[in-house]
Amino acid sequence: MKLMIMGPPGAGKGTQAKHLVEEFGIAHLSTGDILRSEVANGTELGETAKSYMDKGALVPDDVMNAMIGEHVLKHRSDGFLLDGYPRTLDQASCIDGFFSDKEIRLDGVLNIKVDDGLLVDRIVNRISCGNKGCGAVYNSKSRPPAKEGVCDECGAALKSRSDDDAEKLKTRLENYREKTEPVVGHYRSKGLLHEVSGEGAIDAVWEALRAEVQKF
Ligand code: AMP
């Protein structure tokens, strides 16, 4: 299974991506996670990316396009879920060309739709598990952990993302509307798009997504 997942910041992509990769036994290729790990390891790519990420801005297309191929190729036989890429039409045309060169067939693109007002609430109250192998996501108001600051699932410390404050969120939402929504249209016109509402409870969104994937 080779999938993409799209949706604005706060749509619940990370949570649903975890379900999808577990259910279908595929690799989770999250460009946000890859970049955060490059930053944590102090690599040259991490240094470049950090200055953009800290502002909530998009990392330039040439940097992203140069990075993605090797990750995709690593998982071409076991399958993958691309999460957070492509985010611009330039990235979409790059990955479409790459798939066609390497004869990789994309099964479908999932899009989670959520109204802007709800996104702001979700993001500014978002806390997630600092343990990379876990990555559980909580909301300090609507879905807090049993013990403050501690992950229910693995006991690691919880943290907020440095790009989750209201000001940076505004930039990220503007980028999404301006640059990423056209990518949704691009895959719709290719007949690959499957959309679900992300406004319900996590389990309901998951059921809707699973039902879509089973149609592929
Ligand atoms: P995410 O975890 O997907 O929200 O990504 C966190 C940050 O990483 C974004 O706000 C961007 O700065 C950067 N990033 C991740 N994926 C991409 C991409 N495909 N294109 C440009 N920047 C990206």
Tab-separated table of C-alpha atoms and ligand atoms in Angstrom:
chain	number	residue	atom	x	y	z
A	1	MET	CA	0.000	0.000	0.000
A	2	LYS	CA	1.391	3.412	-1.005
A	3	LEU	CA	-0.551	6.354	0.348
A	4	MET	CA	-0.373	10.076	1.001
A	5	ILE	CA	-2.213	11.852	3.809
A	6	MET	CA	-3.065	15.539	3.635
A	7	GLY	CA	-4.900	18.061	5.784
A	8	PRO	CA	-4.267	21.417	7.495
A	9	PRO	CA	-2.134	21.668	10.655
A	10	GLY	CA	-4.268	20.347	13.516
A	11	ALA	CA	-6.473	18.131	11.333
A	12	GLY	CA	-5.290	15.108	13.314
A	13	LYS	CA	-3.002	13.791	10.576
A	14	GLY	CA	-0.346	12.544	13.020
A	15	THR	CA	-2.834	10.575	15.114
A	16	GLN	CA	-4.557	9.051	12.094
A	17	ALA	CA	-1.240	8.338	10.380
A	18	LYS	CA	-0.253	6.214	13.394
A	19	HIS	CA	-3.445	4.152	13.001
A	20	LEU	CA	-2.930	3.761	9.253
A	21	VAL	CA	0.676	2.560	9.445
A	22	GLU	CA	-0.196	0.077	12.188
A	23	GLU	CA	-3.269	-1.265	10.424
A	24	PHE	CA	-1.660	-1.634	7.004
A	25	GLY	CA	1.903	-2.453	8.134
A	26	ILE	CA	3.500	0.361	6.125
A	27	ALA	CA	6.252	2.885	6.914
A	28	HIS	CA	5.342	6.339	8.232
A	29	LEU	CA	7.232	8.887	6.119
A	30	SER	CA	6.522	12.148	7.933
A	31	THR	CA	8.675	14.977	6.567
A	32	GLY	CA	8.000	17.008	9.741
A	33	ASP	CA	9.360	14.132	11.892
A	34	ILE	CA	12.319	13.592	9.543
A	35	LEU	CA	13.217	17.297	9.708
A	36	ARG	CA	12.791	17.449	13.513
A	37	SER	CA	15.157	14.524	13.841
A	38	GLU	CA	17.687	16.210	11.510
A	39	VAL	CA	17.445	19.334	13.707
A	40	ALA	CA	17.923	17.256	16.892
A	41	ASN	CA	20.982	15.553	15.355
A	42	GLY	CA	22.453	18.926	14.335
A	43	THR	CA	22.949	17.931	10.674
A	44	GLU	CA	23.483	20.438	7.874
A	45	LEU	CA	19.962	19.764	6.589
A	46	GLY	CA	18.646	20.268	10.128
A	47	GLU	CA	20.468	23.620	10.383
A	48	THR	CA	18.921	24.811	7.111
A	49	ALA	CA	15.437	23.556	7.969
A	50	LYS	CA	15.394	24.944	11.526
A	51	SER	CA	15.382	28.593	10.489
A	52	TYR	CA	12.205	28.025	8.445
A	53	MET	CA	10.509	25.673	10.891
A	54	ASP	CA	11.014	28.081	13.801
A	55	LYS	CA	8.975	30.682	11.915
A	56	GLY	CA	6.268	28.231	10.856
A	57	ALA	CA	7.464	28.780	7.248
A	58	LEU	CA	7.859	26.101	4.612
A	59	VAL	CA	11.333	24.717	3.984
A	60	PRO	CA	12.265	25.523	0.338
A	61	ASP	CA	11.083	23.081	-2.329
A	62	ASP	CA	14.581	22.222	-3.595
A	63	VAL	CA	15.642	21.135	-0.081
A	64	MET	CA	12.523	18.992	0.382
A	65	ASN	CA	12.635	17.521	-3.116
A	66	ALA	CA	16.287	16.527	-2.698
A	67	MET	CA	15.524	14.773	0.579
A	68	ILE	CA	12.376	12.771	-0.133
A	69	GLY	CA	13.503	10.273	-2.797
A	70	GLU	CA	15.829	8.193	-0.623
A	71	HIS	CA	13.141	7.796	2.071
A	72	VAL	CA	10.554	6.672	-0.483
A	73	LEU	CA	12.953	4.220	-2.127
A	74	LYS	CA	13.785	2.634	1.230
A	75	HIS	CA	10.149	1.588	1.570
A	76	ARG	CA	9.074	0.974	-2.005
A	77	SER	CA	8.566	-2.755	-1.388
A	78	ASP	CA	6.937	-2.687	2.063
A	79	GLY	CA	4.749	0.374	1.329
A	80	PHE	CA	4.545	3.804	2.930
A	81	LEU	CA	2.342	6.639	4.068
A	82	LEU	CA	3.715	10.011	2.942
A	83	ASP	CA	2.697	12.571	5.581
A	84	GLY	CA	3.479	16.295	5.183
A	85	TYR	CA	4.771	16.014	1.620
A	86	PRO	CA	4.022	17.229	-1.029
A	87	ARG	CA	2.974	20.598	0.368
A	88	THR	CA	3.349	22.713	-2.808
A	89	LEU	CA	2.554	22.149	-6.492
A	90	ASP	CA	6.302	22.134	-7.215
A	91	GLN	CA	6.785	19.279	-4.710
A	92	ALA	CA	3.776	17.437	-6.175
A	93	SER	CA	5.195	17.600	-9.676
A	94	CYS	CA	8.584	16.434	-8.343
A	95	ILE	CA	7.165	13.385	-6.539
A	96	ASP	CA	4.785	12.514	-9.403
A	97	GLY	CA	7.795	12.487	-11.762
A	98	PHE	CA	9.817	10.433	-9.289
A	99	PHE	CA	7.036	7.841	-8.932
A	100	SER	CA	6.701	7.597	-12.678
A	101	ASP	CA	10.504	7.235	-13.213
A	102	LYS	CA	10.751	4.509	-10.579
A	103	GLU	CA	7.476	2.851	-11.645
A	104	ILE	CA	5.950	3.327	-8.200
A	105	ARG	CA	2.124	3.332	-8.221
A	106	LEU	CA	0.419	5.558	-5.662
A	107	ASP	CA	-2.777	3.879	-4.395
A	108	GLY	CA	-4.485	7.028	-3.154
A	109	VAL	CA	-4.361	10.379	-1.365
A	110	LEU	CA	-6.350	10.857	1.852
A	111	ASN	CA	-7.465	14.353	2.779
A	112	ILE	CA	-8.749	15.246	6.268
A	113	LYS	CA	-10.949	18.342	6.196
A	114	VAL	CA	-11.393	20.582	9.291
A	115	ASP	CA	-12.755	24.101	9.765
A	116	ASP	CA	-10.148	26.802	10.680
A	117	GLY	CA	-11.699	27.757	14.084
A	118	LEU	CA	-11.409	24.219	15.343
A	119	LEU	CA	-7.819	23.920	14.076
A	120	VAL	CA	-6.616	26.860	16.174
A	121	ASP	CA	-8.083	25.372	19.361
A	122	ARG	CA	-6.582	21.975	18.645
A	123	ILE	CA	-3.120	23.269	17.872
A	124	VAL	CA	-2.543	25.752	20.642
A	125	ASN	CA	-3.588	23.103	23.198
A	126	ARG	CA	-1.670	20.267	21.537
A	127	ILE	CA	0.917	18.321	23.544
A	128	SER	CA	2.660	15.229	22.288
A	129	CYS	CA	4.858	12.450	23.555
A	130	GLY	CA	8.579	13.204	23.297
A	131	ASN	CA	9.399	9.522	22.717
A	132	LYS	CA	9.871	9.173	18.948
A	133	GLY	CA	8.750	5.545	18.948
A	134	CYS	CA	5.433	6.539	20.563
A	135	GLY	CA	4.411	10.013	19.401
A	136	ALA	CA	0.969	9.922	21.108
A	137	VAL	CA	-0.869	13.245	20.811
A	138	TYR	CA	-3.033	14.882	23.529
A	139	ASN	CA	-5.059	18.079	23.899
A	140	SER	CA	-4.491	19.805	27.245
A	141	LYS	CA	-8.188	20.843	27.344
A	142	SER	CA	-10.245	18.212	25.549
A	143	ARG	CA	-8.059	15.108	25.821
A	144	PRO	CA	-5.519	15.507	28.636
A	145	PRO	CA	-3.240	12.673	29.779
A	146	ALA	CA	-4.172	10.958	33.082
A	147	LYS	CA	-1.077	12.475	34.755
A	148	GLU	CA	-0.033	15.970	33.712
A	149	GLY	CA	3.050	16.019	31.499
A	150	VAL	CA	3.327	12.218	31.258
A	151	CYS	CA	2.357	10.011	28.309
A	152	ASP	CA	-0.423	7.496	29.149
A	153	GLU	CA	0.928	5.039	26.612
A	154	CYS	CA	4.655	4.893	27.363
A	155	GLY	CA	5.319	7.088	30.430
A	156	ALA	CA	7.690	9.480	28.593
A	157	ALA	CA	7.539	13.265	29.119
A	158	LEU	CA	5.042	15.240	27.027
A	159	LYS	CA	5.978	18.472	25.269
A	160	SER	CA	4.498	21.196	23.094
A	161	ARG	CA	5.913	21.704	19.630
A	162	SER	CA	7.901	24.916	19.274
A	163	ASP	CA	5.873	25.877	16.160
A	164	ASP	CA	2.488	25.413	17.870
A	165	ASP	CA	1.968	28.981	19.169
A	166	ALA	CA	-0.852	31.166	17.817
A	167	GLU	CA	1.359	33.480	15.722
A	168	LYS	CA	3.244	30.700	13.933
A	169	LEU	CA	0.022	28.805	13.501
A	170	LYS	CA	-1.363	31.770	11.546
A	171	THR	CA	1.578	31.538	9.122
A	172	ARG	CA	1.200	27.765	8.829
A	173	LEU	CA	-2.535	28.059	8.082
A	174	GLU	CA	-1.903	30.781	5.480
A	175	ASN	CA	0.745	28.594	3.839
A	176	TYR	CA	-1.657	25.696	3.866
A	177	ARG	CA	-4.472	27.637	2.185
A	178	GLU	CA	-2.198	29.305	-0.357
A	179	LYS	CA	0.293	26.569	-1.226
A	180	THR	CA	-1.025	23.189	-0.079
A	181	GLU	CA	-4.723	23.372	-0.949
A	182	PRO	CA	-3.863	23.534	-4.665
A	183	VAL	CA	-2.063	20.193	-4.178
A	184	VAL	CA	-5.347	18.705	-2.894
A	185	GLY	CA	-6.980	19.943	-6.129
A	186	HIS	CA	-4.130	18.462	-8.160
A	187	TYR	CA	-4.735	14.950	-6.790
A	188	ARG	CA	-8.506	15.399	-7.030
A	189	SER	CA	-8.134	16.076	-10.740
A	190	LYS	CA	-5.987	12.936	-11.074
A	191	GLY	CA	-8.823	10.917	-9.514
A	192	LEU	CA	-6.669	9.874	-6.535
A	193	LEU	CA	-8.279	11.924	-3.746
A	194	HIS	CA	-10.386	10.420	-0.935
A	195	GLU	CA	-11.774	12.942	1.578
A	196	VAL	CA	-13.069	12.509	5.123
A	197	SER	CA	-14.235	15.029	7.731
A	198	GLY	CA	-11.742	15.406	10.594
A	199	GLU	CA	-14.208	17.195	12.879
A	200	GLY	CA	-15.588	14.169	14.726
A	201	ALA	CA	-14.031	12.083	17.503
A	202	ILE	CA	-10.678	10.429	16.739
A	203	ASP	CA	-12.261	6.963	16.499
A	204	ALA	CA	-14.969	8.153	14.109
A	205	VAL	CA	-12.390	9.817	11.830
A	206	TRP	CA	-10.327	6.633	11.920
A	207	GLU	CA	-13.327	4.482	10.928
A	208	ALA	CA	-14.079	6.834	8.028
A	209	LEU	CA	-10.447	6.712	6.853
A	210	ARG	CA	-10.224	2.956	7.119
A	211	ALA	CA	-13.424	2.618	5.095
A	212	GLU	CA	-11.918	4.862	2.386
A	213	VAL	CA	-8.670	2.876	2.205
A	214	GLN	CA	-10.585	-0.377	1.957
A	215	LYS	CA	-12.193	0.979	-1.223
A	216	PHE	CA	-8.775	1.290	-2.958
B	1	AMP	P1	4.703	19.121	10.151
B	1	AMP	O1	5.113	18.301	11.316
B	1	AMP	O2	4.299	18.275	8.958
B	1	AMP	O3	3.663	20.169	10.484
B	1	AMP	O4	6.010	19.921	9.671
B	1	AMP	C1	6.675	20.817	10.540
B	1	AMP	C2	7.433	21.859	9.736
B	1	AMP	O5	8.406	21.192	8.912
B	1	AMP	C3	6.596	22.670	8.755
B	1	AMP	O6	5.949	23.764	9.381
B	1	AMP	C4	7.661	23.105	7.764
B	1	AMP	O7	8.468	24.133	8.295
B	1	AMP	C5	8.533	21.865	7.659
B	1	AMP	N1	8.055	20.942	6.592
B	1	AMP	C6	7.623	19.660	6.737
B	1	AMP	N2	7.285	19.126	5.556
B	1	AMP	C7	7.511	20.088	4.633
B	1	AMP	C8	7.343	20.169	3.223
B	1	AMP	N3	6.858	19.138	2.515
B	1	AMP	N4	7.676	21.333	2.597
B	1	AMP	C9	8.165	22.372	3.291
B	1	AMP	N5	8.333	22.387	4.612
B	1	AMP	C10	8.011	21.255	5.289
